[in-house]
Short mmCIF file of C-alpha atoms in Angstrom, two decimals:
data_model
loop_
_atom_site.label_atom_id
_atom_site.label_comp_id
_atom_site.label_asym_id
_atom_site.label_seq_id
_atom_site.Cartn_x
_atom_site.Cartn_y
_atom_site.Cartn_z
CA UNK I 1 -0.35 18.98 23.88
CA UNK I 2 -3.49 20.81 22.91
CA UNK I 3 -1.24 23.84 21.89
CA UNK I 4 0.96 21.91 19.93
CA UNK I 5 -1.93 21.04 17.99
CA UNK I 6 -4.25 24.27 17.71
CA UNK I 7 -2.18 25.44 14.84
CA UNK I 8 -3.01 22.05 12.86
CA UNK I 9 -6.47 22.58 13.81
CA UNK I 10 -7.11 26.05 12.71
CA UNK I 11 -5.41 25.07 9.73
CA UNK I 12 -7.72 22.19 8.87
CA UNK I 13 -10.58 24.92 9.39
CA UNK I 14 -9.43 26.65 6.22
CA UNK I 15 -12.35 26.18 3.83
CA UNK I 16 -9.45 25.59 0.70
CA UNK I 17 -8.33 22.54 3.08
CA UNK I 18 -11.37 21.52 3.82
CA UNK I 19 -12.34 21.48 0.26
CA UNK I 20 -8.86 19.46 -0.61
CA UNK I 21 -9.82 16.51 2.36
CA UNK I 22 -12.99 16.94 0.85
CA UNK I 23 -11.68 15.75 -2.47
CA UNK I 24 -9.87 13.10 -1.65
CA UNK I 25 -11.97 11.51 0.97
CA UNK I 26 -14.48 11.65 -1.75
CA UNK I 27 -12.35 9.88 -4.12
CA UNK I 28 -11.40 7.20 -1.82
CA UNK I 29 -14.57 6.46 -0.77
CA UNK I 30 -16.05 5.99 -4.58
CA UNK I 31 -13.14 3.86 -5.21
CA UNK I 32 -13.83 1.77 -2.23
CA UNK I 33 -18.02 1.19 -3.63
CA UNK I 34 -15.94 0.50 -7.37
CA UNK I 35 -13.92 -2.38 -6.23
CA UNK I 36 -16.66 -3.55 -3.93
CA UNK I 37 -18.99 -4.06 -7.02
CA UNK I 38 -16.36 -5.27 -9.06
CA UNK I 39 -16.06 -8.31 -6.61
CA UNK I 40 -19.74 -9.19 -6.54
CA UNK I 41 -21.23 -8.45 -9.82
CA UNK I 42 -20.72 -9.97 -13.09
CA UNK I 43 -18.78 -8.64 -15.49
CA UNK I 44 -21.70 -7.54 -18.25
CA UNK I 45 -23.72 -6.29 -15.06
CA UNK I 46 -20.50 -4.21 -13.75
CA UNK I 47 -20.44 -2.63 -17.45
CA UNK I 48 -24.09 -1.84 -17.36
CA UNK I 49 -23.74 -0.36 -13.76
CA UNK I 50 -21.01 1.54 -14.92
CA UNK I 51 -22.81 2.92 -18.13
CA UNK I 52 -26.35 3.86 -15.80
CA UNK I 53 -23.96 6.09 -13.71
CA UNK I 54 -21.97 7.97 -16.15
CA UNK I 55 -25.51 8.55 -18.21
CA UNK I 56 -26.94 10.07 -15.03
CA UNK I 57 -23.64 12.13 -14.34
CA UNK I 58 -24.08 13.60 -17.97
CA UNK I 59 -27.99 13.94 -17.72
CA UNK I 60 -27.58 15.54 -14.34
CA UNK I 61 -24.36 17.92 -15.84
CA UNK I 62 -27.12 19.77 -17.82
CA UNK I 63 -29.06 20.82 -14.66
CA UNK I 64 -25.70 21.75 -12.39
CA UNK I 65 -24.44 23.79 -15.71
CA UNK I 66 -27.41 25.36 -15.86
CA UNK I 67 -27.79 26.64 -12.21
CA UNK I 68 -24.45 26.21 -9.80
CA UNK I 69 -22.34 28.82 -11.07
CA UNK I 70 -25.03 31.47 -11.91
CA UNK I 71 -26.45 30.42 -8.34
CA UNK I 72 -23.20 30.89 -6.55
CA UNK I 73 -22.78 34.48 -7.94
CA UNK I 74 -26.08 35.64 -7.42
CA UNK I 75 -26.48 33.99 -3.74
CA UNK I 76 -22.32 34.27 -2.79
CA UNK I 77 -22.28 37.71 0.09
CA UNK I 78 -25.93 39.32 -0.96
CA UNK I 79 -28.29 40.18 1.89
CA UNK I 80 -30.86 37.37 3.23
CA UNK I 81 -33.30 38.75 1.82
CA UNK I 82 -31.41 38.52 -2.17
CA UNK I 83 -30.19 35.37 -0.47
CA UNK I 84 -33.69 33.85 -0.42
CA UNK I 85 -35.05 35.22 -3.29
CA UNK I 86 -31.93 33.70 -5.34
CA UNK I 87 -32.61 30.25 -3.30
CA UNK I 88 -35.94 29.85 -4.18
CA UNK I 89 -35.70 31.05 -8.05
CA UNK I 90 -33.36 28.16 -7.78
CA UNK I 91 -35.64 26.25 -6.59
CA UNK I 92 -38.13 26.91 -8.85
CA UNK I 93 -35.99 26.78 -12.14
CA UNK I 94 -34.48 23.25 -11.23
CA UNK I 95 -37.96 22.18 -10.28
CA UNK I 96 -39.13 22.58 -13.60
CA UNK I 97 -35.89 21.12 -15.08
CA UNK I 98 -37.02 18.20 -13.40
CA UNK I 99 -40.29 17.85 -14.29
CA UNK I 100 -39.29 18.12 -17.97
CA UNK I 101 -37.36 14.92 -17.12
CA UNK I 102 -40.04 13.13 -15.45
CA UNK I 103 -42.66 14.01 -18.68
CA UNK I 104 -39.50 12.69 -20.57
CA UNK I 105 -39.76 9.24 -18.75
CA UNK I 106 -43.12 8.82 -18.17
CA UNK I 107 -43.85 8.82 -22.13
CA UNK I 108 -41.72 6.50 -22.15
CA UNK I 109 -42.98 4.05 -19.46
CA UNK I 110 -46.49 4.19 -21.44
CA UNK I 111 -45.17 4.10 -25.04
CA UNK I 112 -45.17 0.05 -26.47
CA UNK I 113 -41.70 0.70 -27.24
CA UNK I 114 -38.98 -0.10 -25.57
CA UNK I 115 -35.66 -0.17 -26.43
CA UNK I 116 -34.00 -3.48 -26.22
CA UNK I 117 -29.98 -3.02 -24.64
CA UNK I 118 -30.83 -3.32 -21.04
CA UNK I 119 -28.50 -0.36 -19.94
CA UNK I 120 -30.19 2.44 -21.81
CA UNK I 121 -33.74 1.05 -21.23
CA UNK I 122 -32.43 1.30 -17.61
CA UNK I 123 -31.22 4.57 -17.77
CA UNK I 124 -34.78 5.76 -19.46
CA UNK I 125 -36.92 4.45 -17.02
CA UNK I 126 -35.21 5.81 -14.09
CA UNK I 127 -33.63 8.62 -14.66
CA UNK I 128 -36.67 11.13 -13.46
CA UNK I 129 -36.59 9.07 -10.21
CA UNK I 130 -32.98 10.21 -9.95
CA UNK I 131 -33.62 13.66 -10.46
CA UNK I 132 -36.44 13.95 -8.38
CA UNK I 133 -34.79 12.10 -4.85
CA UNK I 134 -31.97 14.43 -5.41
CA UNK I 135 -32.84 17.73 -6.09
CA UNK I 136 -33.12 18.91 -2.57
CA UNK I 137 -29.33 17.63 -1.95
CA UNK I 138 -28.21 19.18 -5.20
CA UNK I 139 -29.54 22.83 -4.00
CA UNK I 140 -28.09 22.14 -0.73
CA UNK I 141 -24.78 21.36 -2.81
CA UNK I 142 -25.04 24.66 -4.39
CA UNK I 143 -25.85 26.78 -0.98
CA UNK I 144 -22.96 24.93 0.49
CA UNK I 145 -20.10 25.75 -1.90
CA UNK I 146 -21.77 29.41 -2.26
CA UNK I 147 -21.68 29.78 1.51
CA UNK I 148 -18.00 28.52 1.13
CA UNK I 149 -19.48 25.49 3.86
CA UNK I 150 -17.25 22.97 2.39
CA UNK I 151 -17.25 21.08 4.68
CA UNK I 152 -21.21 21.02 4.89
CA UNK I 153 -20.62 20.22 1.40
CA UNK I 154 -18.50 17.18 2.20
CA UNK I 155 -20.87 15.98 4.96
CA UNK I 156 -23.50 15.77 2.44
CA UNK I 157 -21.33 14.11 -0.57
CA UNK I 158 -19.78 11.31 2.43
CA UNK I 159 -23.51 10.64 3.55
CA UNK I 160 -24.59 9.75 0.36
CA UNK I 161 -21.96 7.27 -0.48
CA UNK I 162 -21.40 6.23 2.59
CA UNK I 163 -25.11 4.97 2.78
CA UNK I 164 -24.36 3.71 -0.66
CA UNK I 165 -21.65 1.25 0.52
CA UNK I 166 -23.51 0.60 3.77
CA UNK I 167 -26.53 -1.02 1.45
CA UNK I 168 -23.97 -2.97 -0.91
CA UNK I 169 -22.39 -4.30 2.48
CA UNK I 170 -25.86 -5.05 3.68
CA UNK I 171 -26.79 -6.48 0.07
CA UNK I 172 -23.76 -8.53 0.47
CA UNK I 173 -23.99 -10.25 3.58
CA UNK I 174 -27.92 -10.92 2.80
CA UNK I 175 -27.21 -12.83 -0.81
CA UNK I 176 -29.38 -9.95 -2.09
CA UNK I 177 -26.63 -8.89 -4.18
CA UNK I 178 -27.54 -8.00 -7.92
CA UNK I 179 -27.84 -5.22 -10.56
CA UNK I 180 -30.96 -3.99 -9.66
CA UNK I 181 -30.77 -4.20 -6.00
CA UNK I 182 -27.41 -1.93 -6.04
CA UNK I 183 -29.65 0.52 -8.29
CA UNK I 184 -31.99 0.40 -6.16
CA UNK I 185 -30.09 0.94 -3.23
CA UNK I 186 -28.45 3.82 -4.81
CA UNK I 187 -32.13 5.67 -4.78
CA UNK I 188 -32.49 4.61 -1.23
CA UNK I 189 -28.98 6.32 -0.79
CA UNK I 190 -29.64 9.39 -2.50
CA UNK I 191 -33.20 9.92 -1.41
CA UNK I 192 -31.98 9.80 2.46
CA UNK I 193 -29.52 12.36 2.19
CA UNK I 194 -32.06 14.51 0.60
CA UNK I 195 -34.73 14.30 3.45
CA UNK I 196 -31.40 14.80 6.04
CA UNK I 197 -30.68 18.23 4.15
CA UNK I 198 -34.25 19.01 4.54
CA UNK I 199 -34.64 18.16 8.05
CA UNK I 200 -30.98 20.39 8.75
CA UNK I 201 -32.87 23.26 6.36
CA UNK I 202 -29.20 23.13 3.92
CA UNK I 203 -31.44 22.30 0.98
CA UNK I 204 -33.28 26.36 2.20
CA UNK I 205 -36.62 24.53 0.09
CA UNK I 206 -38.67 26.97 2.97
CA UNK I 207 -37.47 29.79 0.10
CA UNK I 208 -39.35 28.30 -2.75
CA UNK I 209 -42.12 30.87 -2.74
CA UNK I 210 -39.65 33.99 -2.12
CA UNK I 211 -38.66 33.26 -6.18
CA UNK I 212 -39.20 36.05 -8.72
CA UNK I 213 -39.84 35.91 -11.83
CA UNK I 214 -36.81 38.57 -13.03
CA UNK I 215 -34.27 36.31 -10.67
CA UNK I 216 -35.70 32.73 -12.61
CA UNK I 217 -34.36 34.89 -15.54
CA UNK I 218 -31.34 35.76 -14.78
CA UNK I 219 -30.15 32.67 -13.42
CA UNK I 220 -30.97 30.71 -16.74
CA UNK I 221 -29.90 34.02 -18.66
CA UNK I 222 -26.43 33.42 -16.82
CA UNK I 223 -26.56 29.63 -16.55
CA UNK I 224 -27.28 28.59 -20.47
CA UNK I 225 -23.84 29.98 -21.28
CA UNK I 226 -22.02 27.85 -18.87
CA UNK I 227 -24.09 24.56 -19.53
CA UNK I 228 -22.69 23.38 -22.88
CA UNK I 229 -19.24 24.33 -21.56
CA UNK I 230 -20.17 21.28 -19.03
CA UNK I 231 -22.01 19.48 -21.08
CA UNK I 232 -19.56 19.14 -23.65
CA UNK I 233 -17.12 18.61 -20.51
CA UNK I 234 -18.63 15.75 -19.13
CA UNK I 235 -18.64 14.24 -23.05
CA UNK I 236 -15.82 14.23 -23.16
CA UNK I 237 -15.40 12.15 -19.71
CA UNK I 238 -17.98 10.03 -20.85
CA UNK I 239 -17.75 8.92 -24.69
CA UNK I 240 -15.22 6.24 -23.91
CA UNK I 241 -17.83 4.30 -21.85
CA UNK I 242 -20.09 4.97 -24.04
CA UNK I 243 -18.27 3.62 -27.53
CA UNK I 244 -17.46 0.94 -25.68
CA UNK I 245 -20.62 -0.23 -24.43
CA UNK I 246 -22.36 0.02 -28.26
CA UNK I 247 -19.07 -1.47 -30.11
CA UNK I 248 -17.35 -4.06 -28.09
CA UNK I 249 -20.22 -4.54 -25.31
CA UNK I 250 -20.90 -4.44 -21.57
CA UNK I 251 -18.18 -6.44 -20.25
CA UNK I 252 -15.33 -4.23 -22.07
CA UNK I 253 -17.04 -1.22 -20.08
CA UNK I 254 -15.85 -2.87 -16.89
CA UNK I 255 -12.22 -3.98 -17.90
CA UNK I 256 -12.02 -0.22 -19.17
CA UNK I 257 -13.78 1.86 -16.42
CA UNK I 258 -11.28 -0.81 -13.67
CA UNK I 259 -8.18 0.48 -15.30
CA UNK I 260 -9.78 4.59 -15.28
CA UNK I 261 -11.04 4.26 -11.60
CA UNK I 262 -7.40 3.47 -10.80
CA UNK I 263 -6.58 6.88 -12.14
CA UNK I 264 -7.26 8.37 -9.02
CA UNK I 265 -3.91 8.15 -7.87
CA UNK I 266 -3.28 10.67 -10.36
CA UNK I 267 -6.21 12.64 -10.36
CA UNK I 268 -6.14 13.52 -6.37
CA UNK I 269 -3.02 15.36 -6.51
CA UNK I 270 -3.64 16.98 -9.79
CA UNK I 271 -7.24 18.15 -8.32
CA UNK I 272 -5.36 19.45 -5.23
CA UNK I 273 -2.46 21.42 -6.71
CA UNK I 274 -5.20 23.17 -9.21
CA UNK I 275 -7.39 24.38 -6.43
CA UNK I 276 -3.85 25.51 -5.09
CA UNK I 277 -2.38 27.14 -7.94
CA UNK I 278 -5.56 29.35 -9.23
CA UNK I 279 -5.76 31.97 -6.57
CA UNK I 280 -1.75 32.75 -7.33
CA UNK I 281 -2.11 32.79 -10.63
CA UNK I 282 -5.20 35.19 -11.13
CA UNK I 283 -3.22 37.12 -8.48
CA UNK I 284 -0.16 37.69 -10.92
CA UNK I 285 -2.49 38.27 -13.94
CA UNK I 286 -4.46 41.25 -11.97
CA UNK I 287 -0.83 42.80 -11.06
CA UNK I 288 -0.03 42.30 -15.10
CA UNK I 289 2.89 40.38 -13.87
CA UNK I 290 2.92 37.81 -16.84
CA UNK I 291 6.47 36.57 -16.42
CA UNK I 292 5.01 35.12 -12.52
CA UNK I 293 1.91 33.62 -14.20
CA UNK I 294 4.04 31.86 -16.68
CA UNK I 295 6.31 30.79 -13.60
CA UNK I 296 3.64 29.60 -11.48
CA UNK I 297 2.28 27.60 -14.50
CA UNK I 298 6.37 26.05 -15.02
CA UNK I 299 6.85 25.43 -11.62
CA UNK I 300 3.63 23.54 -10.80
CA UNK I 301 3.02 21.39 -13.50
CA UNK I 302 6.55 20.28 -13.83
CA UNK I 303 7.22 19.75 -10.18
CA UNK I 304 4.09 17.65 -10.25
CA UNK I 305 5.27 15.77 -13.63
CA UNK I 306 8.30 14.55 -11.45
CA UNK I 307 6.03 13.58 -8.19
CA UNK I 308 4.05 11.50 -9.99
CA UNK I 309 6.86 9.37 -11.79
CA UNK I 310 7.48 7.52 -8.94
CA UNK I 311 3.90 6.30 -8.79
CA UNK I 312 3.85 5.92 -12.76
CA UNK I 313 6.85 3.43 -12.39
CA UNK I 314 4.89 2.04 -9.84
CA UNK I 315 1.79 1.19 -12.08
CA UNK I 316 3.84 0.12 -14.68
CA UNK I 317 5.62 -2.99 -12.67
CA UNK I 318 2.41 -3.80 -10.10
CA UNK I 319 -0.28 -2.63 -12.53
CA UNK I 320 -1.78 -7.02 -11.51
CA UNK I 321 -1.43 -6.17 -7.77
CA UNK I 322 -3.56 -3.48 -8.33
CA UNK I 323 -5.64 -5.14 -10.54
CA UNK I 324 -5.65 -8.66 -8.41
CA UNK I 325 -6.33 -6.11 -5.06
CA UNK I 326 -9.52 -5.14 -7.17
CA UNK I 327 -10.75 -8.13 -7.98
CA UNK I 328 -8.64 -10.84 -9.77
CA UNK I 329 -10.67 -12.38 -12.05
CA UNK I 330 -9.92 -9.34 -14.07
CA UNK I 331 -6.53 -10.76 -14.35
CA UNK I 332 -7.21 -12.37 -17.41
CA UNK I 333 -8.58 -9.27 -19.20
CA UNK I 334 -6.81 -6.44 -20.38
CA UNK I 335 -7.34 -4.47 -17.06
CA UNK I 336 -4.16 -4.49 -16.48
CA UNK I 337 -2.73 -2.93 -19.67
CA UNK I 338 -4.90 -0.36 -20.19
CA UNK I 339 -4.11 0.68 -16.55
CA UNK I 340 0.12 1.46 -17.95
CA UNK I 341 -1.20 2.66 -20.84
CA UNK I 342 -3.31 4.97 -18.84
CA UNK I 343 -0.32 5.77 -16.65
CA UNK I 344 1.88 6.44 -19.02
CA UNK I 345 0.35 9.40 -21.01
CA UNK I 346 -0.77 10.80 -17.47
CA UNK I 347 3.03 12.49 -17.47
CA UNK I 348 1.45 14.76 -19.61
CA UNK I 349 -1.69 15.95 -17.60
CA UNK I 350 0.25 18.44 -15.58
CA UNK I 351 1.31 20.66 -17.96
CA UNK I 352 -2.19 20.05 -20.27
CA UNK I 353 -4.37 20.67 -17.37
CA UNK I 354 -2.26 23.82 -15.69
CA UNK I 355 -2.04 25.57 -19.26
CA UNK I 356 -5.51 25.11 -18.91
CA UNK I 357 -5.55 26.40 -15.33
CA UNK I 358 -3.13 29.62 -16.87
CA UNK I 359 -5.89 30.40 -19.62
CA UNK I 360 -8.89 30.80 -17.13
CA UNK I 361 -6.43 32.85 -14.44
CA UNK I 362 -5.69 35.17 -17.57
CA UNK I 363 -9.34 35.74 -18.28
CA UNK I 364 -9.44 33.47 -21.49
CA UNK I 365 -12.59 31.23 -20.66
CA UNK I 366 -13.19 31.04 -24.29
CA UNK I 367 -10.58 29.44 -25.70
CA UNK I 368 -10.70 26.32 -23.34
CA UNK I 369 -14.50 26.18 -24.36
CA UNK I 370 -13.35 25.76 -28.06
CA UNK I 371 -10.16 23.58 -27.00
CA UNK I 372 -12.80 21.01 -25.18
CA UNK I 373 -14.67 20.66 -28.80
CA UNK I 374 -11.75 20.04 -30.56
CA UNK I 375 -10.14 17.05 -27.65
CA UNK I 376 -14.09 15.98 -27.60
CA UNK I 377 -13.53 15.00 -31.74
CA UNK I 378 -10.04 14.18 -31.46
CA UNK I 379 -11.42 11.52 -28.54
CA UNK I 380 -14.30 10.24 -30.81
CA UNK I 381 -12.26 9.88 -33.90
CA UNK I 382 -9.45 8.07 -31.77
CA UNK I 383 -12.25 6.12 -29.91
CA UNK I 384 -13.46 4.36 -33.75
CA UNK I 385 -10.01 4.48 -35.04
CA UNK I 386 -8.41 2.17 -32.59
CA UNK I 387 -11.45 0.04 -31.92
CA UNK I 388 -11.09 -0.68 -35.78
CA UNK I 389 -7.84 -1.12 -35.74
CA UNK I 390 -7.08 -3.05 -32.11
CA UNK I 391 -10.50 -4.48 -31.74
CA UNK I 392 -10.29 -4.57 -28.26
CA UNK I 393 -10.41 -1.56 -25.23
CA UNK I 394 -6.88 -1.00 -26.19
CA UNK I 395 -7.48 0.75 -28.90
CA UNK I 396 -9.53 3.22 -26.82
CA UNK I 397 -7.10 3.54 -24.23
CA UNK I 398 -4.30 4.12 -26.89
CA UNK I 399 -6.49 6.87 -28.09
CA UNK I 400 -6.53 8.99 -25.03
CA UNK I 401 -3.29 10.46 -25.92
CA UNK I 402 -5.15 12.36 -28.68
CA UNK I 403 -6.90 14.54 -26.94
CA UNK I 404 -4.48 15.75 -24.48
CA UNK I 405 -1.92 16.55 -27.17
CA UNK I 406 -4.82 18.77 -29.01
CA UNK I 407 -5.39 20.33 -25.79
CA UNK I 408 -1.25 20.77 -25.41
CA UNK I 409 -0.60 22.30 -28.69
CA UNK I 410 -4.11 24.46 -28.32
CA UNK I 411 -3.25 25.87 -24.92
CA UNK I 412 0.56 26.30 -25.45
CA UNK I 413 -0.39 28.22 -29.01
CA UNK I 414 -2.36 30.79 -27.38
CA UNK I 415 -0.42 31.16 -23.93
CA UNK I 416 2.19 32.33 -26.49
CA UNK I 417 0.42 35.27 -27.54
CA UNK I 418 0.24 36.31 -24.05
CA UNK I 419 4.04 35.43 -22.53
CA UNK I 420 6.26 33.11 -24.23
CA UNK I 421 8.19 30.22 -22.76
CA UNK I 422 9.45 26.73 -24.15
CA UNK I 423 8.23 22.98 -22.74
CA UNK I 424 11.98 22.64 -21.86
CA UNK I 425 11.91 25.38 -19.49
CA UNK I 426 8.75 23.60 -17.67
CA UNK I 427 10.57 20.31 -17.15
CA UNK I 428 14.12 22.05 -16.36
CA UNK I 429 12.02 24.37 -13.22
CA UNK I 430 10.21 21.61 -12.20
CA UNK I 431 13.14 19.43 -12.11
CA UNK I 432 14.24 21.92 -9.28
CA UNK I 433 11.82 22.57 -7.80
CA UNK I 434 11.43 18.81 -7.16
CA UNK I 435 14.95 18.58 -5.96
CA UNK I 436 14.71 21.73 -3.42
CA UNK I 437 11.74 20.02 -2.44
CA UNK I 438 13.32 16.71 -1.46
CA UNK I 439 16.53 18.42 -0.20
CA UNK I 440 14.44 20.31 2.21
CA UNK I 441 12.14 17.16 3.27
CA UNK I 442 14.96 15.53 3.98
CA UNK I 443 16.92 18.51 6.15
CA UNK I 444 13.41 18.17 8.09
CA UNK I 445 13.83 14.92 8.70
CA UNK I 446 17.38 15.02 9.87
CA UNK I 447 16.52 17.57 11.65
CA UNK I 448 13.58 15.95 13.98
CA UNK I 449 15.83 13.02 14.23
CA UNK I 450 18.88 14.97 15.69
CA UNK I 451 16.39 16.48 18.52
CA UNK I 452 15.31 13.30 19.48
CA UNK I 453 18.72 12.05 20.00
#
């Protein structure tokens, strides 16, 4: 028995794999604190919740632009000693990144102003907090994916929603369930699984006098290229939630963000099949074999275009089951729409996000950095446009098709200067591809059947 399943193991010990698992447990287990919260807090309080957290992920994208990439190259197979030194520059750049924050919200703790929507004056007097009970679990983040320890990397990511959901639960089952106390749990969360990655030495804070000056240098040398390239990035992510909040309120945040967080169904796969298809494709593009990169980048997104129609059919005829499994008092809100509409225009995030994919594997960084400006406008301007016209989230949710056409036409304009092909041909090969696919799932199945006859 054991032999039968040391191949499966050694398998699962593949740090891509781990990384994959990694992904999706991570996914599940945020969309299991979502629905949790959508049952037990109000609907304005949801929407402010919602808004706090995508703030922070945008506040926080600045610092993990700035450092994780240059870190990971400068740390990533260097000696212990370069090792250290490169740890503790971190150490000391993010440190200071921090305390910029922390000036940033004390003057405003001791200013007479305050400003009056309750989610930003929130955000404002927290955010240091945040920064400061996570920094040692965001360098052990970055030693983790540079040490290719993903699944270090997912021990650390599960802990700290895991204990998240454990204090909801325990929130729950107390009455102590509110706005506050979840925020407030979430620092409890976060600043636990920053003393556990000191206590295991992951967060390598024993390096924080081993900086130099020269490394501090060239990590933000490195790292200020890279941050508005995430900055703009998470943006992009974010300015839905945050037209919302200012023009149609709280509440719409929550019927908006319920439909979104149901977009993991989508975005698992499509996460999975990218951290697949980059290694091949880079691989073709070093041997100057365009015809395979363009082949690759056909085969893939179409074959995953046709996997997920099932599961867009789905949505569209259950899209209330999912939303009554949720929570159904959102069954009288638009929740449910904005969840098809959603749906439907994710047919085209294959082929938008692999182009994208094809123009990094062909060493053409740039041009998605200038494509993500141009979706980020195309978003905004969509974003007012169909709130003045709809008046509602749907206009918002209609307007997501903008931006992934302007990233379409951008991406397939300049993959044709490099190899040419048609959107036909990507539909036609992964219409095959899907077919051999099935065909041979289903041989595999006949076949296990027929031995256990």
């Amino acid at each position: 028995m054991f032999a039968k399943l040391k191949p499966i193991l050694q398998k699962l010990k593949n740090p891509h794999i781990v990384n994959l698992i990694g992904n999706a447990v991570m996914s599940v287990l945020n969309t299991l604190q979502v629905a949790v919260l959508l049952n037990y807090l109000p609907m304005d309080k949801m929407g402010i919740w919602f808004f706090f957290q995508a703030t922070i992920g945008l506040i926080d994208t600045f610092r993990a632009g700035l450092i994780t990439t240059a870190f990971i190259t400068s740390y990533a197979g260097t000696t212990k000693e370069r090792a250290a030194e490169v740890a503790g520059s971190a150490w000391f750049l993010s440190t200071l990144i921090t305390l910029v924050f922390v000036l940033v919200n004390v003057v405003y703790l001791v200013i007479p102003y305050h400003v009056p929507d309750m989610g930003t004056d929130l955000f404002i007097r927290w955010f240091g907090l945040v920064f400061i009970i996570t920094l040692p679990s965001f360098i052990a983040s970055c030693v983790a994916q540079a040490e290719a320890r993903f699944d270090r990397l997912l021990y650390i990511r599960s802990v700290s929603t895991g204990l998240s959901i454990a204090i909801v639960l325990t929130l729950i089952l107390t009455n102590n369930i509110s706005l506050m106390t979840v925020v407030y749990g979430g620092f409890v969360a976060g600043g636990a699984t920053s003393l556990m990655t000191i206590l295991l030495g992951w967060s390598r804070i024993d390096t924080f006098f081993k900086k130099s000056i020269p490394t501090v240098n060239a990590l933000f040398n490195f790292g200020k290229y890279s941050v508005g390239t995430a900055l703009g990035s998470s943006m992009f992510r974010n300015s839905d939630t945050y037209i919302i909040k200012y023009m149609l309120g709280d509440a719409a945040v929550a019927v908006y963000n319920l439909g979104l967080r149901l977009m993991e169904l989508v975005e698992i796969p499509l996460r999975s099949f990218a951290a697949t298809i980059m290694p091949p494709l880079s691989a073709a593009h070093n041997q100057n074999n365009k015809y395979h990169v363009i082949y690759l980048l056909k085969k893939y997104s179409g074959l995953l275009t046709f996997l997920l129609l099932p599961v867009v059919v789905g949505s569209l005829c259950f899209a209330e089951i999912a939303i009554w499994i949720v929570d159904k008092k959102y069954l009288s809100t638009e929740a449910a729409n904005v969840l098809r509409v959603f749906m439907t225009f994710a047919l085209l995030y294959p082929v938008e996000r692999f182009m994208a994919l094809a123009l990094d594997a062909t060493n053409q960084p740039q041009v998605n950095a200038v494509k993500l400006i141009f979706m980020l406008a195309a978003n905004v301007i969509g974003d007012f446009l169909g709130v003045w016209i709809f008046g509602n989230v749907y206009g918002v949710a209609f307007a997501t098709i903008l931006p992934v056409l302007t990233g379409m036409v951008i991406s397939y304009n300049w993959l044709q200067r490099y190899e040419k092909f048609t959107l036909r041909d990507v539909y036609k090969i992964g219409w095959l591809e899907t077919t051999w696919l099935l065909k041979d799932t289903w041989a595999m199945i006949r076949k296990k059947k027929q031995k256990v006859a």
